Short mmCIF file of C-alpha atoms and ligand atoms in Angstrom, two decimals:
data_model
loop_
_atom_site.label_atom_id
_atom_site.label_comp_id
_atom_site.label_asym_id
_atom_site.label_seq_id
_atom_site.Cartn_x
_atom_site.Cartn_y
_atom_site.Cartn_z
CA MET S 25 -37.76 -51.59 11.82
CA SER S 26 -34.05 -50.90 11.99
CA LEU S 27 -31.23 -53.35 11.42
CA ALA S 28 -28.95 -53.93 14.43
CA PRO S 29 -25.71 -53.06 12.60
CA HIS S 30 -23.39 -55.59 14.24
CA VAL S 31 -25.70 -58.55 13.58
CA TRP S 32 -26.28 -58.07 9.83
CA PRO S 33 -23.62 -58.14 7.07
CA VAL S 34 -21.59 -54.93 6.71
CA THR S 35 -23.31 -54.21 3.36
CA ALA S 36 -26.89 -54.66 4.67
CA THR S 37 -29.14 -51.67 4.03
CA VAL S 38 -32.83 -50.93 3.61
CA ALA S 39 -33.97 -48.99 0.55
CA GLY S 40 -37.55 -48.53 -0.64
CA GLY S 41 -38.70 -50.84 2.13
CA ARG S 42 -36.51 -53.70 0.93
CA LEU S 43 -33.43 -55.34 2.39
CA PHE S 44 -30.26 -55.17 0.28
CA VAL S 45 -27.17 -57.29 0.92
CA GLY S 46 -23.98 -57.04 -1.12
CA GLY S 47 -25.70 -54.45 -3.30
CA CYS S 48 -28.42 -56.97 -4.25
CA ASP S 49 -32.15 -56.65 -3.63
CA VAL S 50 -32.85 -59.79 -1.62
CA VAL S 51 -36.51 -59.88 -2.72
CA ALA S 52 -35.30 -60.18 -6.32
CA LEU S 53 -32.74 -62.84 -5.30
CA ALA S 54 -35.48 -64.92 -3.65
CA GLU S 55 -37.52 -64.72 -6.85
CA GLN S 56 -34.56 -65.61 -9.05
CA PHE S 57 -33.11 -68.48 -6.99
CA GLY S 58 -36.13 -69.65 -4.95
CA THR S 59 -36.41 -70.11 -1.19
CA PRO S 60 -35.14 -71.09 1.29
CA LEU S 61 -31.99 -69.35 0.10
CA TYR S 62 -28.73 -68.67 1.89
CA LEU S 63 -26.70 -65.57 1.00
CA LEU S 64 -23.04 -65.04 1.78
CA ASP S 65 -21.83 -61.45 1.74
CA GLU S 66 -18.35 -61.39 0.28
CA ALA S 67 -17.35 -58.07 1.86
CA THR S 68 -18.25 -59.25 5.37
CA LEU S 69 -16.49 -62.57 4.81
CA ARG S 70 -13.25 -61.13 3.44
CA GLY S 71 -13.36 -58.32 6.02
CA ALA S 72 -13.39 -60.80 8.89
CA MET S 73 -10.53 -62.80 7.35
CA ARG S 74 -8.44 -59.65 6.92
CA ALA S 75 -9.31 -58.45 10.42
CA TYR S 76 -7.91 -61.68 11.86
CA ARG S 77 -4.71 -61.52 9.84
CA GLN S 78 -4.07 -57.86 10.54
CA ALA S 79 -4.95 -58.03 14.23
CA PHE S 80 -2.64 -61.00 14.91
CA ALA S 81 0.18 -59.57 12.80
CA ALA S 82 -0.03 -56.42 14.93
CA ALA S 83 -0.41 -58.16 18.29
CA TYR S 84 1.96 -61.14 18.15
CA SER S 85 5.74 -60.87 17.85
CA GLY S 86 6.27 -64.36 16.42
CA PRO S 87 4.86 -66.07 13.32
CA VAL S 88 1.07 -66.45 13.17
CA ARG S 89 -1.25 -68.58 11.10
CA VAL S 90 -4.98 -68.04 10.89
CA HIS S 91 -6.79 -71.21 9.85
CA TYR S 92 -10.45 -71.03 8.92
CA ALA S 93 -12.33 -73.90 10.62
CA GLY S 94 -14.16 -75.35 7.62
CA LYS S 95 -16.75 -77.19 9.69
CA ALA S 96 -18.60 -73.86 10.13
CA LEU S 97 -19.35 -73.78 6.36
CA LEU S 98 -17.35 -75.25 3.50
CA ASN S 99 -17.52 -75.42 -0.26
CA THR S 100 -14.92 -74.96 -2.97
CA ALA S 101 -15.61 -71.26 -3.60
CA LEU S 102 -15.31 -70.46 0.10
CA ALA S 103 -12.06 -72.44 0.32
CA GLN S 104 -10.78 -70.50 -2.73
CA ILE S 105 -11.50 -67.26 -0.87
CA VAL S 106 -9.68 -68.69 2.17
CA ALA S 107 -6.64 -69.32 -0.04
CA GLN S 108 -6.87 -65.90 -1.73
CA GLU S 109 -6.91 -64.22 1.69
CA GLU S 110 -3.87 -66.31 2.73
CA LEU S 111 -5.58 -68.15 5.53
CA GLY S 112 -4.99 -71.83 6.23
CA LEU S 113 -7.83 -74.34 6.46
CA ASP S 114 -8.79 -76.81 9.18
CA VAL S 115 -10.63 -79.89 7.94
CA VAL S 116 -12.23 -82.79 9.79
CA SER S 117 -12.99 -85.33 7.08
CA ALA S 118 -11.61 -86.77 3.85
CA THR S 119 -14.18 -84.85 1.84
CA GLU S 120 -13.37 -81.53 3.52
CA LEU S 121 -9.74 -82.32 2.68
CA LEU S 122 -10.76 -82.94 -0.95
CA VAL S 123 -12.46 -79.53 -1.04
CA ALA S 124 -9.24 -77.93 0.24
CA GLN S 125 -7.35 -79.62 -2.57
CA ARG S 126 -9.92 -78.68 -5.24
CA ALA S 127 -9.70 -75.07 -4.09
CA GLY S 128 -5.91 -75.03 -4.26
CA VAL S 129 -5.34 -74.35 -0.57
CA PRO S 130 -1.63 -75.13 -0.06
CA MET S 131 -1.51 -78.44 1.80
CA ALA S 132 1.19 -77.11 4.15
CA HIS S 133 -1.54 -74.79 5.46
CA VAL S 134 -4.12 -77.51 6.04
CA HIS S 135 -4.61 -79.26 9.38
CA LEU S 136 -6.64 -82.43 9.82
CA HIS S 137 -8.66 -82.57 13.05
CA GLY S 138 -11.13 -85.04 14.54
CA ASN S 139 -11.51 -87.46 17.43
CA ALA S 140 -12.27 -90.52 15.29
CA LYS S 141 -10.36 -90.19 12.04
CA SER S 142 -10.49 -93.26 9.81
CA ASP S 143 -7.36 -94.89 8.37
CA ALA S 144 -8.48 -93.70 4.93
CA GLU S 145 -8.64 -90.10 6.20
CA LEU S 146 -5.22 -90.34 7.84
CA GLU S 147 -3.77 -91.95 4.71
CA ARG S 148 -5.12 -89.20 2.44
CA ALA S 149 -3.80 -86.49 4.75
CA VAL S 150 -0.37 -88.14 4.86
CA ALA S 151 -0.27 -88.78 1.09
CA TRP S 152 -1.21 -85.17 0.37
CA ARG S 153 1.30 -83.91 2.96
CA VAL S 154 -0.94 -81.73 5.11
CA GLY S 155 0.91 -79.34 7.40
CA ALA S 156 -0.26 -81.12 10.55
CA ILE S 157 -2.44 -83.92 11.72
CA VAL S 158 -3.91 -82.91 15.06
CA VAL S 159 -3.82 -86.18 17.00
CA ASP S 160 -6.63 -86.59 19.50
CA ASN S 161 -5.84 -89.82 21.37
CA LEU S 162 -3.31 -92.64 21.80
CA ASP S 163 -5.20 -95.13 19.63
CA GLU S 164 -5.13 -92.71 16.73
CA LEU S 165 -1.43 -92.11 17.37
CA ALA S 166 -0.73 -95.85 17.15
CA ARG S 167 -2.53 -96.07 13.80
CA LEU S 168 -0.77 -92.98 12.49
CA ARG S 169 2.62 -94.38 13.49
CA ALA S 170 1.89 -97.51 11.51
CA ILE S 171 0.69 -95.54 8.47
CA THR S 172 3.75 -93.25 8.47
CA LYS S 173 6.43 -95.78 9.38
CA HIS S 174 8.01 -95.92 5.90
CA LEU S 175 7.81 -92.21 5.09
CA ALA S 176 11.01 -90.62 3.86
CA GLU S 177 9.84 -87.18 5.00
CA PRO S 178 8.10 -87.27 8.42
CA GLN S 179 4.48 -86.10 8.87
CA GLY S 180 3.96 -83.08 11.17
CA VAL S 181 1.85 -83.74 14.27
CA LEU S 182 0.19 -81.55 16.86
CA LEU S 183 -1.07 -83.26 20.00
CA ARG S 184 -4.48 -82.07 21.18
CA ILE S 185 -4.80 -81.90 24.94
CA ALA S 186 -7.90 -81.72 27.13
CA PRO S 187 -6.77 -78.85 29.35
CA ALA S 188 -9.41 -79.53 32.03
CA ILE S 189 -10.98 -76.10 31.56
CA GLU S 190 -14.74 -75.67 31.35
CA ALA S 191 -15.63 -72.94 28.88
CA ASP S 192 -18.53 -70.65 29.69
CA THR S 193 -20.83 -71.68 26.84
CA HIS S 194 -23.62 -74.13 25.96
CA ALA S 195 -22.76 -77.64 27.24
CA HIS S 196 -23.04 -79.11 23.73
CA ILE S 197 -20.25 -76.86 22.45
CA ALA S 198 -17.89 -76.94 25.46
CA THR S 199 -14.97 -79.21 24.60
CA GLY S 200 -12.16 -78.55 27.06
CA GLY S 201 -13.31 -80.22 30.28
CA GLU S 202 -11.39 -83.08 31.90
CA THR S 203 -14.05 -85.56 30.90
CA ALA S 204 -14.67 -84.10 27.44
CA LYS S 205 -14.71 -86.40 24.46
CA PHE S 206 -11.86 -84.51 22.78
CA GLY S 207 -8.13 -84.49 23.42
CA LEU S 208 -5.48 -86.27 25.46
CA PRO S 209 -5.90 -86.08 29.22
CA LEU S 210 -2.82 -84.35 30.64
CA ALA S 211 -1.86 -87.64 32.30
CA ALA S 212 -1.49 -89.25 28.85
CA LEU S 213 0.53 -86.45 27.28
CA GLU S 214 4.00 -87.68 28.25
CA GLU S 215 3.36 -91.05 26.69
CA ALA S 216 1.99 -89.43 23.53
CA VAL S 217 5.04 -87.18 23.18
CA ALA S 218 7.45 -90.04 23.84
CA GLN S 219 5.76 -92.14 21.16
CA THR S 220 5.68 -89.26 18.67
CA ILE S 221 9.34 -88.41 19.11
CA ALA S 222 10.30 -92.06 18.78
CA ALA S 223 8.27 -92.57 15.59
CA PRO S 224 10.49 -92.28 12.49
CA GLY S 225 7.58 -91.15 10.31
CA LEU S 226 6.39 -88.37 12.62
CA ARG S 227 7.63 -84.92 13.48
CA TRP S 228 6.28 -83.43 16.72
CA LEU S 229 5.31 -79.80 16.09
CA GLY S 230 3.62 -78.88 19.34
CA LEU S 231 0.36 -78.76 21.29
CA HIS S 232 -3.23 -77.86 20.52
CA ALA S 233 -6.34 -77.22 22.61
CA HIS S 234 -9.85 -76.03 21.80
CA ILE S 235 -12.13 -75.48 24.79
CA GLY S 236 -15.36 -74.56 23.04
CA SER S 237 -17.30 -72.33 20.74
CA GLN S 238 -19.32 -69.11 21.03
CA LEU S 239 -17.00 -67.74 23.76
CA PHE S 240 -17.31 -64.13 24.87
CA ALA S 241 -15.32 -64.15 28.12
CA LEU S 242 -11.69 -64.82 27.25
CA ASP S 243 -10.45 -65.77 30.75
CA GLN S 244 -10.65 -69.46 29.97
CA VAL S 245 -8.83 -68.98 26.69
CA VAL S 246 -6.02 -67.28 28.63
CA ALA S 247 -6.04 -70.13 31.16
CA THR S 248 -5.83 -72.62 28.28
CA ILE S 249 -2.79 -70.85 26.84
CA GLU S 250 -1.14 -71.00 30.27
CA VAL S 251 -1.77 -74.75 30.40
CA LEU S 252 -0.38 -75.21 26.86
CA VAL S 253 2.81 -73.33 27.70
CA ALA S 254 3.27 -74.96 31.11
CA GLN S 255 2.91 -78.39 29.47
CA ALA S 256 5.37 -77.40 26.74
CA ALA S 257 7.90 -76.34 29.39
CA ARG S 258 7.40 -79.62 31.27
CA LEU S 259 7.95 -81.62 28.08
CA ARG S 260 11.10 -79.67 27.29
CA ALA S 261 12.49 -80.42 30.75
CA GLN S 262 11.65 -84.09 30.36
CA PHE S 263 12.44 -84.82 26.72
CA GLY S 264 14.62 -81.87 25.64
CA VAL S 265 12.18 -80.93 22.86
CA THR S 266 10.78 -77.46 22.22
CA PRO S 267 7.45 -76.96 20.40
CA VAL S 268 7.55 -74.94 17.20
CA GLU S 269 3.79 -74.42 17.23
CA LEU S 270 1.03 -73.90 19.81
CA SER S 271 -2.68 -73.51 19.11
CA PRO S 272 -5.47 -72.46 21.45
CA GLY S 273 -8.07 -73.43 18.78
CA GLY S 274 -10.94 -71.16 17.80
CA GLY S 275 -14.21 -70.28 19.48
CA LEU S 276 -14.59 -66.49 19.49
CA GLY S 277 -18.29 -65.67 19.97
CA VAL S 278 -20.53 -63.66 17.66
CA PRO S 279 -23.72 -61.73 18.45
CA TYR S 280 -26.94 -63.21 17.10
CA THR S 281 -29.19 -60.61 18.69
CA ALA S 282 -28.89 -56.85 19.21
CA ASP S 283 -28.32 -57.16 22.97
CA GLN S 284 -25.08 -59.17 22.52
CA PRO S 285 -21.76 -57.31 22.15
CA PRO S 286 -20.05 -57.06 18.74
CA THR S 287 -17.25 -59.49 17.90
CA ASP S 288 -13.98 -57.78 18.79
CA ILE S 289 -11.27 -59.50 16.74
CA PRO S 290 -8.48 -56.99 17.62
CA ARG S 291 -9.15 -57.46 21.35
CA TYR S 292 -9.16 -61.24 20.95
CA ALA S 293 -5.82 -61.05 19.11
CA GLN S 294 -4.34 -58.85 21.82
CA VAL S 295 -5.53 -61.06 24.69
CA VAL S 296 -4.38 -64.32 23.04
CA SER S 297 -1.02 -62.89 21.92
CA ALA S 298 -0.27 -61.25 25.25
CA ALA S 299 -1.15 -64.42 27.16
CA LEU S 300 1.16 -66.50 24.98
CA GLN S 301 4.01 -63.98 25.13
CA VAL S 302 3.77 -63.58 28.92
CA ALA S 303 3.61 -67.34 29.51
CA CYS S 304 6.56 -68.03 27.20
CA THR S 305 8.66 -65.39 28.94
CA ARG S 306 7.76 -66.85 32.33
CA HIS S 307 8.79 -70.35 31.26
CA ASN S 308 11.72 -69.13 29.21
CA LEU S 309 10.40 -70.71 26.01
CA PRO S 310 11.05 -69.23 22.56
CA LEU S 311 7.89 -67.80 20.98
CA PRO S 312 6.27 -70.60 18.98
CA ARG S 313 4.25 -70.20 15.82
CA LEU S 314 0.72 -69.29 16.96
CA THR S 315 -2.13 -70.92 15.07
CA VAL S 316 -5.71 -69.77 15.65
CA GLU S 317 -8.73 -71.54 14.18
CA PRO S 318 -11.78 -69.27 13.92
CA GLY S 319 -14.87 -70.63 12.18
CA ARG S 320 -18.03 -68.89 13.36
CA SER S 321 -16.47 -65.42 13.74
CA ILE S 322 -15.36 -65.55 10.07
CA VAL S 323 -18.53 -66.74 8.42
CA ALA S 324 -21.58 -66.30 10.69
CA ARG S 325 -22.26 -62.63 10.09
CA ALA S 326 -21.73 -62.90 6.33
CA GLY S 327 -24.72 -65.25 6.09
CA VAL S 328 -28.39 -64.32 5.64
CA ALA S 329 -31.14 -66.95 5.28
CA LEU S 330 -34.28 -66.14 3.27
CA TYR S 331 -37.57 -67.96 3.80
CA ARG S 332 -41.00 -67.54 2.28
CA VAL S 333 -43.91 -67.03 4.70
CA MET S 334 -46.37 -69.82 3.83
CA GLY S 335 -49.18 -69.04 6.22
CA ARG S 336 -50.20 -68.04 9.71
CA LYS S 337 -52.04 -69.63 12.58
CA GLY S 338 -53.85 -67.22 14.84
CA ARG S 339 -51.82 -64.32 16.14
CA ARG S 340 -48.94 -66.45 17.28
CA TRP S 341 -47.57 -68.63 14.49
CA LEU S 342 -46.00 -67.87 11.15
CA HIS S 343 -45.15 -70.89 9.01
CA ILE S 344 -42.11 -70.73 6.72
CA ASP S 345 -40.72 -72.98 4.00
CA GLY S 346 -37.52 -73.96 5.86
CA GLY S 347 -36.42 -74.66 9.41
CA MET S 348 -34.54 -77.26 11.38
CA ALA S 349 -33.19 -79.20 8.40
CA ASP S 350 -31.32 -76.13 7.14
CA ASN S 351 -30.70 -74.59 10.58
CA ILE S 352 -30.77 -76.98 13.50
CA ARG S 353 -29.20 -74.54 15.96
CA PRO S 354 -32.42 -73.30 17.63
CA ALA S 355 -33.60 -76.89 18.16
CA LEU S 356 -30.21 -78.20 19.27
CA TYR S 357 -28.85 -75.35 21.40
CA GLY S 358 -31.82 -73.07 21.97
CA ALA S 359 -30.00 -70.59 19.72
CA ARG S 360 -31.66 -67.21 19.14
CA TYR S 361 -31.58 -65.18 15.92
CA SER S 362 -32.61 -61.78 14.56
CA ALA S 363 -34.92 -61.39 11.58
CA VAL S 364 -36.80 -58.84 9.47
CA LEU S 365 -39.43 -59.01 6.77
CA ALA S 366 -37.19 -58.33 3.79
CA ASN S 367 -39.97 -56.97 1.55
CA ARG S 368 -41.43 -54.68 4.25
CA ALA S 369 -38.27 -53.79 6.11
CA ASP S 370 -39.31 -50.22 6.93
CA GLU S 371 -42.71 -51.01 8.47
CA PRO S 372 -43.12 -50.88 12.25
CA ALA S 373 -43.15 -54.15 14.16
CA CYS S 374 -46.26 -55.29 16.03
CA ASP S 375 -46.89 -58.10 18.51
CA PRO S 376 -44.21 -60.77 18.62
CA VAL S 377 -44.75 -64.04 16.72
CA ASP S 378 -43.15 -67.48 16.71
CA ILE S 379 -41.71 -68.74 13.43
CA GLY S 380 -42.59 -72.37 12.86
CA GLY S 381 -40.36 -74.37 10.54
CA ARG S 382 -41.86 -76.65 7.90
CA TYR S 383 -40.48 -79.88 9.37
CA CYS S 384 -42.65 -82.37 11.18
CA GLU S 385 -41.51 -81.71 14.70
CA SER S 386 -42.91 -79.44 17.40
CA GLY S 387 -39.36 -78.45 18.26
CA ASP S 388 -38.84 -76.98 14.80
CA VAL S 389 -39.31 -73.36 15.84
CA LEU S 390 -36.75 -71.13 14.12
CA LEU S 391 -37.42 -67.98 16.13
CA ARG S 392 -39.51 -67.35 19.23
CA GLU S 393 -41.16 -64.07 20.17
CA ILE S 394 -39.82 -62.05 17.29
CA ALA S 395 -41.37 -58.65 16.60
CA LEU S 396 -42.23 -58.24 12.90
CA PRO S 397 -44.70 -56.18 10.89
CA PRO S 398 -47.98 -58.11 10.47
CA ALA S 399 -46.92 -60.78 8.00
CA GLN S 400 -48.88 -62.35 5.15
CA PRO S 401 -48.29 -65.44 3.08
CA GLY S 402 -45.79 -64.54 0.36
CA ASP S 403 -43.77 -62.19 2.57
CA LEU S 404 -40.05 -62.85 2.78
CA LEU S 405 -38.35 -63.49 6.12
CA ALA S 406 -34.62 -62.70 6.33
CA VAL S 407 -32.66 -64.22 9.22
CA ALA S 408 -29.32 -62.65 10.16
CA THR S 409 -26.03 -64.25 11.25
CA ALA S 410 -26.93 -67.43 9.40
CA GLY S 411 -23.55 -68.32 7.90
CA ALA S 412 -22.08 -70.65 10.52
CA TYR S 413 -23.15 -74.19 11.43
CA THR S 414 -26.37 -73.97 9.42
CA LEU S 415 -25.88 -75.36 5.89
CA SER S 416 -22.85 -77.31 7.14
CA MET S 417 -25.18 -79.19 9.52
CA ALA S 418 -28.14 -79.41 7.13
CA SER S 419 -30.06 -82.65 6.60
CA ASN S 420 -32.69 -84.04 4.24
CA TYR S 421 -35.27 -84.54 6.98
CA ASN S 422 -38.68 -85.15 5.40
CA LEU S 423 -36.74 -85.70 2.13
CA VAL S 424 -36.68 -81.97 1.48
CA PRO S 425 -33.85 -80.83 -0.85
CA ARG S 426 -31.29 -78.53 0.79
CA PRO S 427 -31.14 -74.81 -0.10
CA ALA S 428 -28.77 -73.04 -2.48
CA LEU S 429 -25.97 -70.74 -1.33
CA VAL S 430 -25.34 -67.52 -3.25
CA LEU S 431 -22.28 -65.29 -2.90
CA VAL S 432 -23.23 -61.61 -3.12
CA GLY S 433 -21.05 -58.53 -3.60
CA ASN S 434 -21.03 -55.33 -5.64
CA GLY S 435 -24.54 -55.96 -6.88
CA GLN S 436 -23.61 -59.38 -8.32
CA ALA S 437 -24.93 -62.76 -7.15
CA ARG S 438 -23.17 -66.06 -7.89
CA VAL S 439 -24.45 -69.50 -6.95
CA ILE S 440 -21.62 -71.28 -5.09
CA GLN S 441 -23.71 -74.25 -4.00
CA ARG S 442 -26.74 -75.03 -6.12
CA ARG S 443 -30.07 -76.03 -4.66
CA GLU S 444 -30.45 -79.76 -4.23
CA THR S 445 -32.90 -81.38 -6.63
CA GLU S 446 -35.32 -84.20 -6.00
CA GLU S 447 -33.01 -86.36 -8.14
CA ASP S 448 -30.07 -85.50 -5.85
CA VAL S 449 -32.09 -86.48 -2.81
CA LEU S 450 -33.14 -89.79 -4.38
CA ALA S 451 -29.74 -90.53 -5.95
CA ARG S 452 -28.84 -92.95 -3.13
CA ASP S 453 -32.29 -94.51 -2.95
CA VAL S 454 -32.17 -98.14 -4.11
CA PRO S 455 -35.55 -99.75 -4.88
CA LEU S 456 -36.01 -103.47 -4.35
CA GLY S 457 -35.32 -105.24 -7.62
CA GLY S 458 -36.01 -108.65 -9.16
CA ASP S 459 -38.79 -110.75 -7.74
CA ASN S 460 -39.53 -108.28 -4.98
CA ALA S 461 -40.26 -105.40 -7.31
CA GLY S 462 -43.88 -104.43 -7.39
CA THR S 463 -45.11 -107.19 -5.08
CA THR S 464 -47.76 -106.27 -2.57
CA LEU S 465 -49.61 -107.86 0.28
CA TRP S 466 -52.62 -105.64 -0.26
CA ARG S 467 -55.59 -107.54 -1.56
CA ASP S 468 -57.97 -104.74 -2.45
N1 LLP U 48 -11.05 -75.69 16.18
C1 LLP U 48 -11.59 -76.85 16.61
C2 LLP U 48 -10.73 -77.95 16.98
C3 LLP U 48 -12.99 -76.97 16.71
O1 LLP U 48 -13.51 -78.11 17.14
C4 LLP U 48 -13.81 -75.88 16.33
C5 LLP U 48 -15.28 -75.98 16.41
C6 LLP U 48 -13.20 -74.72 15.87
C7 LLP U 48 -11.82 -74.65 15.82
C8 LLP U 48 -13.99 -73.51 15.42
O2 LLP U 48 -14.75 -72.96 16.46
P1 LLP U 48 -15.56 -71.60 16.19
O3 LLP U 48 -14.57 -70.49 15.98
O4 LLP U 48 -16.40 -71.80 15.00
O5 LLP U 48 -16.37 -71.41 17.42
N2 LLP U 48 -22.30 -76.56 15.88
C9 LLP U 48 -21.98 -75.70 17.01
C10 LLP U 48 -20.52 -75.34 17.07
C11 LLP U 48 -19.60 -76.54 17.05
C12 LLP U 48 -18.15 -76.15 17.09
C13 LLP U 48 -17.28 -77.30 16.77
N3 LLP U 48 -15.88 -77.03 16.79
C14 LLP U 48 -22.87 -74.46 16.94
O6 LLP U 48 -23.63 -74.32 16.00
O7 LLP U 48 -22.84 -73.62 17.83
#
């Protein structure tokens, strides 16, 4: 078997029949830390962050900020790496914001997103002085105006628009359509800007849009930038205000299987920068600060998931010790992945098999029709491109503790999120007390 190079981490190699990532023998890691186990390859992660910064610095003439979209995967160590690499961080909850603070990400480089932020979340973001709150709708704006009314120093605000552009991706992850749940319809934008400018506690920074995730064709991203700039020009004509910042969101696609093209960050930077520069020239607007928000294309490829093969059923099924509770993407989006047997990585593949997850649902099939060497219980399955929207969407279905996450690089492995214990899982479980404790209706 050979590893499709653009799907696995940059450090992935096979030696003596075993898969190595970050200089570590993954078979040994599985023994040391148990399975299922998620690995994060530091070189791939930092490489993607640097590629974004360098590509945009080269392609865009104005100021640029690259914000990692923490929803793809977030913990304190990862946020510390984000800060070390001088990226900003996008968060969507109070706890993600707390992680940003614990990691020392400068608050001026943190944006709070979300279509249904609570007052407590808005209050924390305002108290900690995040760089921008990305306002999604007029009701949120009204609450934010009330929260910020007595501020001495106004809170920065970006207004998220729904640009009425359908991205070419899975319907569940397309977010830019006219009827999408996210963002202000263009018809509501004037009112939102008028209210923001009039609010003493708010400072209008500019406009934001995000049309979807796992995008390969960039035409709709270009169209989105044209809408952002045209709206900015219209607002300037009407209110005399010029945006200092525009953001076309994130969404660059990554390959999960060998037949998909590699992620081309320099091309993305060129297309986005050129579109913004051309549109600003056309509308005679000064170049704003450009903020991009990649999540998946920073962290997906750095991740590898390891599962133990528990058994087989006939020629078709292999059962593993993880599945939809640690990676719901195949069940939710029909997502496809690549995998190898990590302990027999140089053996030829035979007939394709389906990989059944351990969770009690027929839909818990992690991979379909994947060609592997004939597998036995005890073999180790390694799944590529497992860094994004896997652990961050994990659940405790069937009360199974969630896996650990280990950062690997230069032959070293460090746990950055420990495996959940049974005590963790039951920590919120409150038995009936008092008179109800121990009562039963059973008579025999
Ligand atoms: N900015 C905003 C406002 C977003 O909503 C998102 C993702 C991003 C940036 C980052 O997008 P990315 O570069 O990661 O594509 N669970 C789905 C993906 C949901 C994406 C949600 N928003 C999946 O597993 O495919």
